[in-house]
Coordinates of C-alpha atoms (C1' of nucleotides) in Angstrom, one line a residue:
Chain A
M224 CA 28.8 -31.4 0.1
Q225 CA 27.8 -31.7 3.4
D226 CA 26.7 -35.1 5.4
S227 CA 25.1 -33.2 8.3
Q228 CA 23.2 -36.4 9.8
T229 CA 20.7 -35.4 12.5
S230 CA 23.1 -35.9 14.9
E231 CA 21.8 -38.9 16.8
T232 CA 23.4 -41.0 14.1
T233 CA 26.4 -39.0 13.9
Q234 CA 27.2 -40.4 17.0
K235 CA 29.4 -43.7 16.1
T236 CA 29.3 -42.7 12.3
I237 CA 32.9 -40.7 12.4
E238 CA 34.3 -43.8 14.1
E239 CA 32.8 -46.6 12.0
T240 CA 33.3 -44.2 8.4
I241 CA 37.0 -44.5 9.4
V242 CA 37.2 -48.0 10.3
S243 CA 35.2 -49.2 7.4
G244 CA 37.3 -47.1 5.2
I245 CA 40.3 -48.6 6.1
L246 CA 38.6 -52.1 6.1
S247 CA 37.9 -51.6 2.5
A248 CA 41.8 -50.3 2.0
K249 CA 40.2 -46.6 0.9
I250 CA 42.2 -44.9 3.4
R251 CA 45.9 -45.3 3.4
P252 CA 48.3 -45.7 6.4
G253 CA 49.3 -42.3 7.1
T254 CA 46.6 -40.3 6.2
R255 CA 46.1 -37.2 8.0
L256 CA 42.6 -36.7 9.8
S257 CA 42.0 -33.0 10.2
E258 CA 39.7 -32.3 13.0
N259 CA 38.4 -29.2 11.1
Q260 CA 38.2 -31.0 7.6
L261 CA 36.3 -34.1 9.6
A262 CA 34.4 -31.4 11.6
A263 CA 32.9 -29.7 8.3
L264 CA 32.4 -33.0 6.6
F265 CA 30.4 -34.4 9.2
G266 CA 28.8 -31.4 10.2
V267 CA 29.8 -31.1 13.8
S268 CA 32.2 -29.4 15.7
R269 CA 36.1 -30.4 16.4
T270 CA 34.9 -31.8 20.2
R271 CA 33.0 -34.8 18.6
V272 CA 35.4 -35.3 16.1
R273 CA 38.2 -35.6 19.0
E274 CA 35.9 -37.9 20.8
A275 CA 36.1 -40.2 17.7
M276 CA 40.2 -39.7 17.2
M277 CA 40.1 -40.5 20.9
R278 CA 38.3 -43.8 20.6
L279 CA 40.2 -44.6 17.7
E280 CA 43.1 -44.2 19.2
T281 CA 42.4 -46.4 22.0
R282 CA 41.6 -48.7 19.5
G283 CA 44.9 -48.7 17.7
I284 CA 44.1 -47.5 14.2
V285 CA 45.0 -43.7 14.7
H286 CA 48.1 -42.0 16.5
V287 CA 48.3 -38.0 17.2
S288 CA 51.5 -36.3 16.7
P289 CA 51.1 -32.9 19.3
R290 CA 50.0 -30.0 17.7
R291 CA 50.8 -31.6 14.1
G292 CA 47.8 -33.5 13.6
W293 CA 46.0 -36.8 13.6
F294 CA 47.4 -39.8 11.3
V295 CA 46.5 -43.4 10.9
I296 CA 48.8 -45.5 11.9
E297 CA 51.7 -46.4 9.7
P298 CA 52.6 -49.6 11.6
S299 CA 56.6 -50.4 11.8
A300 CA 57.9 -53.8 11.0
E301 CA 57.7 -54.8 14.9
D302 CA 54.3 -53.5 14.9
A303 CA 53.3 -55.7 11.9
I304 CA 55.0 -58.9 13.5
A305 CA 53.2 -58.3 16.7
V306 CA 49.7 -57.8 15.0
Y307 CA 50.0 -61.4 13.0
E308 CA 51.2 -62.7 16.1
A309 CA 48.4 -61.7 18.0
R310 CA 45.9 -62.9 15.3
R311 CA 47.6 -66.3 15.3
V312 CA 46.9 -66.6 19.0
I313 CA 43.5 -65.4 19.1
E314 CA 42.1 -67.0 15.6
A315 CA 43.4 -70.3 16.4
G316 CA 42.5 -70.3 20.2
L317 CA 39.1 -69.7 18.7
L318 CA 39.1 -72.1 16.4
R319 CA 40.7 -74.9 18.6
S320 CA 37.7 -73.9 21.0
M321 CA 35.0 -74.8 18.6
C322 CA 32.8 -77.6 18.4
A323 CA 30.4 -77.2 15.9
L324 CA 29.3 -75.5 12.7
T325 CA 25.8 -74.5 12.7
D326 CA 23.6 -74.5 9.5
E327 CA 23.3 -70.8 9.4
G328 CA 27.3 -70.6 9.7
R329 CA 27.9 -73.1 7.2
S330 CA 25.8 -71.0 4.9
A331 CA 27.2 -67.5 5.9
L332 CA 30.8 -68.7 5.3
D333 CA 29.8 -70.5 2.0
A334 CA 28.3 -67.4 0.6
H335 CA 31.2 -65.3 1.8
L336 CA 33.6 -67.6 0.0
N337 CA 31.4 -67.5 -2.8
E338 CA 31.5 -63.6 -3.2
E339 CA 35.4 -64.0 -2.6
K340 CA 35.4 -65.9 -5.7
R341 CA 33.6 -63.4 -7.7
A342 CA 35.8 -60.4 -6.1
L343 CA 38.7 -62.6 -7.5
A344 CA 37.2 -62.9 -10.9
S345 CA 36.5 -59.4 -11.4
G346 CA 39.7 -58.2 -10.2
N347 CA 38.1 -55.6 -7.8
R348 CA 41.3 -55.0 -5.8
Q349 CA 39.7 -52.6 -2.8
R350 CA 36.6 -55.5 -2.6
L351 CA 39.0 -58.0 -2.5
T352 CA 41.0 -56.5 0.5
Y353 CA 38.0 -55.9 2.2
L354 CA 36.6 -59.6 1.5
M355 CA 39.9 -60.9 2.6
G356 CA 39.6 -59.3 5.6
D357 CA 36.3 -59.7 6.5
F358 CA 36.5 -63.8 6.3
H359 CA 38.2 -63.6 9.5
I360 CA 35.6 -61.3 11.1
R361 CA 32.9 -63.8 10.3
I362 CA 34.6 -66.7 11.6
A363 CA 34.9 -64.8 15.0
E364 CA 31.2 -63.8 14.6
L365 CA 30.3 -67.7 14.5
S366 CA 31.4 -67.7 18.2
G367 CA 28.8 -65.3 19.0
N368 CA 31.0 -63.7 21.1
A369 CA 31.4 -59.7 20.6
I370 CA 34.3 -59.1 22.5
I371 CA 36.7 -61.2 20.5
V372 CA 34.5 -60.1 17.3
D373 CA 36.0 -56.5 18.3
I374 CA 39.4 -57.5 18.7
L375 CA 39.7 -59.2 15.5
R376 CA 38.1 -56.4 13.5
D377 CA 40.5 -54.0 15.0
L378 CA 43.3 -56.2 14.2
T379 CA 42.0 -56.8 10.6
A380 CA 42.1 -52.9 10.3
R381 CA 45.6 -53.2 11.3
T382 CA 46.3 -56.1 8.9
I383 CA 45.0 -54.0 6.2
L384 CA 47.1 -51.2 6.8
I385 CA 50.2 -53.3 7.2
S386 CA 49.5 -55.0 4.0
M387 CA 49.2 -51.5 2.3
L388 CA 52.7 -50.5 3.5
Y389 CA 54.6 -53.8 2.8
Q390 CA 52.7 -55.9 0.6
S391 CA 54.5 -55.8 -2.7
E392 CA 52.2 -58.2 -4.9
F393 CA 48.9 -59.3 -3.6
H394 CA 48.1 -62.9 -3.6
A395 CA 44.7 -63.0 -3.2
A396 CA 44.2 -66.0 -5.2
Q397 CA 46.4 -67.8 -2.4
S398 CA 44.2 -66.6 0.3
H399 CA 41.3 -67.3 -1.5
D400 CA 42.7 -71.3 -1.3
G401 CA 43.6 -70.8 2.4
H402 CA 40.2 -69.5 3.3
C403 CA 38.5 -72.2 1.5
R404 CA 40.8 -74.8 3.2
I405 CA 40.1 -73.2 6.5
F406 CA 36.2 -74.1 5.9
E407 CA 36.6 -77.4 4.6
A408 CA 38.4 -78.6 8.0
M409 CA 35.6 -76.8 9.9
Q410 CA 32.7 -78.4 7.8
A411 CA 34.5 -81.8 8.6
G412 CA 34.2 -80.6 12.1
D413 CA 38.4 -80.8 12.6
F414 CA 38.7 -77.7 14.3
V415 CA 41.9 -78.2 15.5
R416 CA 43.0 -78.8 11.8
A417 CA 41.3 -75.6 11.1
A418 CA 43.0 -73.8 13.8
E419 CA 46.5 -75.1 12.4
L420 CA 45.1 -74.1 8.7
S421 CA 44.4 -71.0 10.3
V422 CA 48.0 -70.2 11.7
E423 CA 49.6 -71.7 8.2
H424 CA 47.5 -69.1 6.4
L425 CA 48.6 -66.2 8.6
D426 CA 52.0 -67.1 8.1
E427 CA 51.7 -67.2 4.7
V428 CA 50.4 -63.9 4.4
E429 CA 53.0 -62.5 6.6
M430 CA 56.0 -64.1 4.9
G431 CA 54.5 -62.5 1.5
L432 CA 55.3 -59.1 3.5
D433 CA 58.4 -57.2 2.5
L434 CA 59.3 -56.0 5.9
T435 CA 62.7 -54.7 4.8
T436 CA 60.9 -52.2 2.8
R437 CA 60.9 -48.7 4.6
P438 CA 57.7 -46.8 5.2
D439 CA 59.7 -43.9 6.4
P440 CA 62.6 -43.4 3.9
L441 CA 64.6 -41.6 6.5
S442 CA 64.7 -44.6 8.7
E443 CA 68.2 -46.0 7.8
L444 CA 69.7 -42.4 8.0
R445 CA 67.5 -41.7 10.9
S446 CA 68.9 -44.9 12.8
S447 CA 72.4 -44.6 11.5
L448 CA 72.6 -41.0 13.4
S449 CA 70.7 -42.9 16.4
L450 CA 67.9 -40.3 16.1
P451 CA 64.8 -41.4 18.1
P452 CA 62.5 -43.1 15.5
K453 CA 59.2 -41.7 14.1
T454 CA 56.9 -41.9 17.1
V455 CA 54.2 -43.1 14.5
A456 CA 56.3 -46.2 13.4
S457 CA 59.6 -47.2 12.1
G458 CA 62.5 -48.0 14.1
P459 CA 65.1 -50.6 13.2
T460 CA 63.0 -52.2 10.5
V461 CA 65.2 -55.7 10.0
R462 CA 62.7 -58.4 11.2
P463 CA 63.8 -59.3 14.8
K464 CA 64.6 -62.6 16.4
K465 CA 61.3 -64.2 17.4
P466 CA 61.0 -64.3 20.7
L467 CA 59.0 -66.9 22.6
L468 CA 56.2 -67.5 20.1
Q469 CA 56.2 -70.3 17.5
R470 CA 55.0 -69.6 14.0
S471 CA 53.4 -73.0 13.4
N472 CA 52.9 -76.2 15.5
Chain B
M102 CA 43.2 -32.4 49.0
Q103 CA 43.7 -31.8 45.1
D104 CA 46.3 -33.6 43.0
S105 CA 46.8 -31.1 40.6
Q106 CA 50.1 -32.6 38.9
T107 CA 51.6 -30.8 36.2
S108 CA 49.4 -31.6 33.4
E109 CA 52.1 -33.5 31.5
T110 CA 51.8 -36.6 33.8
T111 CA 47.8 -36.2 34.2
Q112 CA 47.4 -36.9 30.7
K113 CA 46.8 -40.8 31.1
T114 CA 46.7 -40.7 34.7
I115 CA 42.8 -40.5 35.3
E116 CA 42.4 -43.2 32.8
E117 CA 45.1 -45.7 34.3
T118 CA 44.0 -44.4 37.7
I119 CA 40.6 -45.9 37.4
V120 CA 41.9 -49.1 35.9
S121 CA 44.1 -49.7 38.6
G122 CA 41.7 -49.2 41.1
I123 CA 39.4 -51.9 39.7
L124 CA 42.4 -54.0 39.2
S125 CA 42.7 -54.0 42.9
A126 CA 39.4 -54.3 43.7
K127 CA 39.0 -51.0 45.2
I128 CA 36.6 -49.2 42.6
R129 CA 33.2 -51.5 42.5
P130 CA 31.5 -52.1 39.5
G131 CA 28.0 -49.5 39.1
T132 CA 30.5 -46.9 41.0
R133 CA 29.5 -43.6 39.6
L134 CA 32.3 -41.6 38.0
S135 CA 31.3 -37.8 38.2
E136 CA 33.2 -35.5 35.2
N137 CA 33.2 -32.9 37.9
Q138 CA 34.4 -34.7 40.8
L139 CA 37.2 -36.1 38.8
A140 CA 38.2 -32.7 37.3
A141 CA 38.5 -31.3 40.9
L142 CA 40.5 -34.5 42.1
F143 CA 43.0 -34.2 39.2
G144 CA 42.8 -30.2 39.0
V145 CA 41.6 -30.2 35.2
S146 CA 38.8 -29.3 33.4
R147 CA 35.8 -31.5 32.8
T148 CA 37.0 -32.2 28.9
R149 CA 39.9 -34.3 30.1
V150 CA 38.1 -36.1 32.1
R151 CA 35.6 -36.7 29.2
E152 CA 38.5 -37.8 26.9
A153 CA 39.7 -40.3 29.7
M154 CA 35.6 -41.7 30.1
M155 CA 35.5 -41.9 26.2
R156 CA 38.8 -44.1 26.1
L157 CA 37.6 -46.3 29.3
E158 CA 34.3 -46.9 27.4
T159 CA 36.2 -48.1 24.2
R160 CA 37.8 -50.5 26.6
G161 CA 34.9 -51.4 27.8
I162 CA 35.5 -50.7 31.4
V163 CA 33.0 -47.7 31.9
H164 CA 29.6 -46.9 30.5
V165 CA 27.6 -43.5 30.1
S166 CA 24.1 -43.5 31.0
P167 CA 22.8 -40.3 28.7
R168 CA 22.7 -37.2 30.8
R169 CA 23.0 -39.2 34.1
G170 CA 26.5 -40.1 34.5
W171 CA 29.3 -42.2 33.8
F172 CA 29.3 -45.6 35.7
V173 CA 31.8 -48.4 35.9
I174 CA 30.2 -51.3 34.0
E175 CA 28.1 -53.9 35.8
P176 CA 28.6 -56.8 33.6
S177 CA 25.5 -58.9 32.8
A178 CA 25.6 -62.9 33.4
E179 CA 26.0 -62.8 29.7
D180 CA 28.6 -60.5 29.6
A181 CA 30.5 -62.4 32.1
I182 CA 30.3 -65.8 30.1
A183 CA 31.6 -63.9 27.4
V184 CA 34.6 -62.3 29.1
Y185 CA 35.5 -65.6 30.4
E186 CA 35.2 -67.2 26.8
A187 CA 37.3 -64.7 25.3
R188 CA 39.8 -65.3 28.2
R189 CA 39.8 -69.1 27.7
V190 CA 40.3 -68.5 23.6
I191 CA 43.0 -66.1 24.1
E192 CA 44.8 -67.4 26.7
A193 CA 44.8 -70.9 25.9
G194 CA 45.8 -69.5 22.5
L195 CA 48.9 -67.7 23.8
L196 CA 50.3 -70.8 26.0
R197 CA 49.6 -72.9 23.3
S198 CA 51.9 -70.5 20.9
M199 CA 54.7 -70.4 23.3
C200 CA 57.8 -72.5 23.2
A201 CA 60.1 -71.7 25.9
L202 CA 60.6 -69.8 29.1
T203 CA 63.3 -67.4 29.4
D204 CA 65.2 -67.4 32.7
E205 CA 63.5 -64.0 33.6
G206 CA 60.4 -65.2 32.4
R207 CA 60.7 -68.0 35.1
S208 CA 62.0 -65.9 37.9
A209 CA 59.3 -63.2 37.3
L210 CA 56.4 -66.0 37.3
D211 CA 58.3 -67.5 40.6
A212 CA 58.6 -64.5 42.1
H213 CA 54.8 -63.4 41.6
L214 CA 53.8 -67.2 42.8
N215 CA 55.8 -66.4 46.1
E216 CA 54.0 -62.8 46.4
E217 CA 50.4 -64.6 45.9
K218 CA 51.8 -67.3 49.0
R219 CA 52.5 -64.2 51.1
A220 CA 49.1 -62.7 50.7
L221 CA 47.3 -65.4 50.9
A222 CA 48.7 -66.1 54.3
S223 CA 48.2 -62.2 55.4
G224 CA 44.6 -62.6 54.1
N225 CA 44.5 -59.2 52.5
R226 CA 41.6 -59.6 50.2
Q227 CA 42.5 -56.7 47.8
R228 CA 45.6 -57.4 47.2
L229 CA 45.0 -61.1 46.6
T230 CA 42.4 -60.0 44.0
Y231 CA 45.2 -58.0 42.5
L232 CA 47.7 -60.7 42.1
M233 CA 45.3 -63.2 41.2
G234 CA 44.3 -61.2 38.0
D235 CA 48.0 -60.2 37.7
F236 CA 49.2 -63.5 37.1
H237 CA 47.5 -63.7 34.0
I238 CA 49.1 -60.3 32.6
R239 CA 52.3 -61.4 33.7
I240 CA 52.1 -64.5 31.3
A241 CA 51.1 -62.5 28.8
E242 CA 54.0 -60.2 29.3
L243 CA 56.1 -63.2 28.8
S244 CA 55.2 -63.2 25.1
G245 CA 56.4 -59.7 24.6
N246 CA 53.3 -59.0 22.7
A247 CA 52.2 -55.6 23.8
I248 CA 48.7 -56.0 21.8
I249 CA 47.9 -59.2 23.8
V250 CA 48.9 -57.9 27.3
D251 CA 46.8 -54.7 26.3
I252 CA 43.7 -57.1 25.6
L253 CA 43.9 -59.3 28.6
R254 CA 44.5 -56.3 31.1
D255 CA 41.4 -55.1 30.3
L256 CA 39.5 -58.6 30.1
T257 CA 40.9 -58.8 33.7
A258 CA 39.7 -55.5 35.1
R259 CA 36.3 -56.9 33.7
T260 CA 36.9 -60.4 35.2
I261 CA 37.6 -58.6 38.6
L262 CA 34.4 -56.5 38.1
I263 CA 32.6 -59.2 37.7
S264 CA 33.9 -61.6 40.4
M265 CA 32.7 -58.4 42.9
L266 CA 29.1 -58.8 41.5
Y267 CA 28.8 -62.7 41.5
Q268 CA 31.5 -64.3 43.4
S269 CA 30.4 -65.4 46.6
E270 CA 33.3 -66.8 48.4
F271 CA 36.5 -66.3 47.1
H272 CA 38.4 -69.6 46.5
A273 CA 41.8 -67.6 46.8
A274 CA 43.8 -70.8 47.4
Q275 CA 42.2 -72.8 44.8
S276 CA 43.1 -70.2 42.3
H277 CA 46.9 -70.1 43.7
D278 CA 46.7 -73.7 43.4
G279 CA 45.9 -73.6 39.7
H280 CA 48.3 -70.9 39.1
C281 CA 51.1 -73.2 40.3
R282 CA 50.3 -76.0 38.2
I283 CA 50.2 -73.7 34.9
F284 CA 53.4 -72.5 36.0
E285 CA 54.7 -76.1 36.6
A286 CA 53.9 -77.2 33.0
M287 CA 55.5 -73.9 31.6
Q288 CA 58.6 -75.2 33.4
A289 CA 58.4 -78.4 31.9
G290 CA 58.3 -76.9 28.8
D291 CA 54.9 -78.6 28.1
F292 CA 52.9 -75.1 27.0
V293 CA 50.1 -77.5 25.7
R294 CA 49.6 -78.8 29.2
A295 CA 49.8 -75.5 30.6
A296 CA 46.9 -74.2 28.0
E297 CA 44.8 -77.2 29.1
L298 CA 45.3 -76.0 32.4
S299 CA 44.7 -72.8 31.9
V300 CA 41.4 -73.7 30.5
E301 CA 40.5 -75.8 33.6
H302 CA 41.6 -73.1 36.0
L303 CA 39.3 -70.5 34.3
D304 CA 36.4 -73.1 33.9
E305 CA 37.1 -73.5 37.7
V306 CA 36.9 -69.8 38.8
E307 CA 33.7 -69.3 36.3
M308 CA 31.9 -72.2 37.7
G309 CA 32.6 -70.5 41.6
L310 CA 30.5 -67.5 40.4
D311 CA 27.0 -67.5 41.1
L312 CA 25.2 -66.1 37.9
T313 CA 21.8 -66.3 38.9
T314 CA 22.6 -63.7 41.7
R315 CA 21.0 -60.7 40.3
P316 CA 23.1 -57.3 40.4
D317 CA 19.8 -55.6 39.8
P318 CA 17.1 -56.4 42.1
L319 CA 14.5 -55.4 39.8
S320 CA 15.4 -57.3 37.0
E321 CA 13.1 -60.5 37.8
L322 CA 10.1 -57.8 37.5
R323 CA 11.7 -56.0 34.6
S324 CA 11.7 -59.1 32.6
S325 CA 8.4 -60.3 33.4
L326 CA 7.1 -57.0 32.3
S327 CA 8.9 -57.6 29.4
L328 CA 10.6 -53.7 29.9
P329 CA 13.8 -53.1 28.2
P330 CA 16.8 -54.3 30.4
K331 CA 18.9 -51.9 32.1
T332 CA 21.2 -50.4 29.5
V333 CA 24.4 -51.1 31.8
A334 CA 24.0 -54.7 32.4
S335 CA 21.2 -57.2 33.4
G336 CA 18.8 -58.8 31.1
P337 CA 17.7 -62.6 31.7
T338 CA 20.2 -63.6 34.1
V339 CA 20.2 -67.3 33.7
R340 CA 22.8 -68.9 32.2
P341 CA 22.2 -69.7 28.5
K342 CA 22.9 -72.5 26.5
K343 CA 26.6 -72.6 25.6
P344 CA 26.5 -72.1 21.7
L345 CA 29.7 -72.9 19.7
L346 CA 32.7 -73.0 22.1
Q347 CA 33.6 -75.7 24.4
R348 CA 34.6 -75.3 27.7
S349 CA 37.4 -77.8 28.3
N350 CA 39.2 -79.7 25.8
Chain C
dT54 C1' -2.4 -39.8 54.0
dC55 C1' -1.8 -40.1 49.0
dT56 C1' -1.3 -38.6 44.5
dG57 C1' 0.3 -35.5 41.1
dG58 C1' 2.7 -32.0 39.1
dC59 C1' 6.3 -28.2 39.5
dT60 C1' 10.5 -26.5 40.1
dA61 C1' 15.3 -26.2 41.2
dT62 C1' 19.1 -28.6 40.7
dC63 C1' 22.6 -31.6 39.3
dT64 C1' 24.1 -34.2 35.2
dT65 C1' 26.0 -34.8 30.5
dG66 C1' 26.2 -32.7 25.2
dC67 C1' 28.1 -29.9 22.5
dA68 C1' 30.0 -25.9 20.6
dT69 C1' 33.1 -22.1 20.9
dA70 C1' 36.9 -19.1 22.3
dC71 C1' 41.4 -18.7 23.4
dA72 C1' 46.3 -20.4 24.0
dA73 C1' 50.5 -22.4 22.4
dG74 C1' 53.3 -25.0 19.8
dA75 C1' 55.1 -26.5 14.7
dC76 C1' 55.9 -25.4 10.1
dA77 C1' 56.4 -22.8 5.9
dG78 C1' 57.8 -19.3 3.6
dA79 C1' 59.5 -14.6 3.2
dA80 C1' 63.1 -11.5 4.2
dA81 C1' 67.4 -10.0 5.8
dG82 C1' 72.1 -10.4 6.7
dC83 C1' 76.4 -12.8 5.2
Chain D
dG231 C1' 74.0 -18.0 -3.2
dC232 C1' 73.2 -19.5 1.2
dT233 C1' 71.9 -19.2 5.9
dT234 C1' 69.2 -17.5 9.6
dT235 C1' 65.3 -15.6 11.6
dC236 C1' 61.0 -13.9 12.3
dT237 C1' 56.4 -13.3 11.5
dG238 C1' 51.9 -15.3 9.7
dT239 C1' 49.5 -19.2 9.8
dC240 C1' 47.7 -23.7 10.7
dT241 C1' 47.2 -27.3 14.0
dT242 C1' 45.8 -29.4 18.5
dG243 C1' 45.1 -28.7 23.6
dT244 C1' 42.2 -27.0 27.2
dA245 C1' 39.0 -24.4 29.7
dT246 C1' 34.3 -22.4 29.5
dG247 C1' 29.8 -21.4 28.9
dC248 C1' 25.4 -22.8 27.4
dA249 C1' 21.6 -26.1 26.4
dA250 C1' 18.9 -29.7 27.4
dG251 C1' 17.4 -33.9 29.7
dA252 C1' 17.3 -36.4 34.6
dT253 C1' 16.2 -36.4 38.9
dA254 C1' 14.8 -35.5 43.7
dG255 C1' 11.9 -32.9 46.7
dC256 C1' 8.5 -29.9 47.5
dC257 C1' 3.7 -28.3 47.5
dA258 C1' -1.0 -28.4 46.8
dG259 C1' -4.9 -30.7 46.0
dA260 C1' -8.1 -34.3 46.7

DNA sequence: TCTGGCTATCTTGCATACAAGACAGAAAGC
DNA sequence: GCTTTCTGTCTTGTATGCAAGATAGCCAGA
């Protein structure tokens, strides 16, 4: 029942366990993460659980409601838009700055796309979710830049939380096609095209969200009474006017 | 002698005090941050100092050497290259995705550039360092995307630590010119050009670094004896072959 | 004089104790 | 029956205590 690792490995395990739980869609947004329960689960004291929570909080994955508990974030519609915007900026910037695809890179992506195809055939939704997000992390890994990889991993985690909240139907096949097109452009050495395709792909996925669905069923009432929005998320949920950034080019 | 805030404000104060100390070049890389000293300074217990340190560690600003202490990171030459690479990717991606400059945005940047000019004339080096970094954060703020702002703030902090380690002479006037050119392109609505100029500007600053200077004077000996590199930084300090990302376009 | 080891001290690592706020459910008053 | 209040319980917030590793300085011995 207990894990009770030998405390060298437990160091970062709590943090990574939760992140990978999110990346594979096993942990839903809003999940409460009790310090006591996690402490018991990992066989450590609350202290170390709290440290992991603090780290996850600065990574934008978890949120604390004072004296109530830690919760996996429930991104608001605005948050969702900001995350997709940030991903477009970074991923397009990344692809545009690439200038070659090594053999190992090519075969890594190829293997990944084959896995996507297999998961698509088998219909394993959790695995599909994981793979769909992981594709973008793999691209970041091609750059060899650990900073960008870390950033995109956290943004991907948030993306998955977003889709669990707002994605009514899962257009996995469409996403897979998008990934294949990006890969083809990269193989052809046309990284500008790959960047454009990446923006289009993220646009497609974002457009597939129903951002009028309210994760907080009380938010309409709340805002009509002009109460403060839930600290964790929500607020007005209509898609606001896009400010300075353009969607595609 | 003590600050001893009323503990509501102290919440994030420790973290932000250190970050802004770095952003204004008042805290040098390698500075030791003693839990006890900080606790006394802020009138809190070590617990909260540790929380702040953990957060700063996940932000890539601080580093712990087990049972020895917390230290402001001393980026290695590879780290420096990775940070500049990430900044080029993100800032160019950001500018490319912008499509308009609001009046407030224009005047904010204009005011900032005037401040740069004043600081340049007065010769206040710390203030100059701060302003030179802050320009890029201001651009990020134009996007209204808090995620990107946070990312670039942390990268800017690291950049400043890098320049304190590797920048022999401070080409502030050249940087200021670069900023002005970027601003002009933005005013002209040519954001593609602004992105290109931004990449060139970051290239210039990076080229101004002397990455053969060793922050760890023992690193040559260390590597010739093939000992493990200092956990905090160093390693082989020659500029490695650039892998997949191109500098400018 | 130099080397080696011992010890005193200072550091973080981690657990625990207690304080205080949030909440749910029962009980009392209307 | 409905509302209100109170109280017990559960949560995190924070401080503190102790353990254990790292380091520097001293002292003894060659």
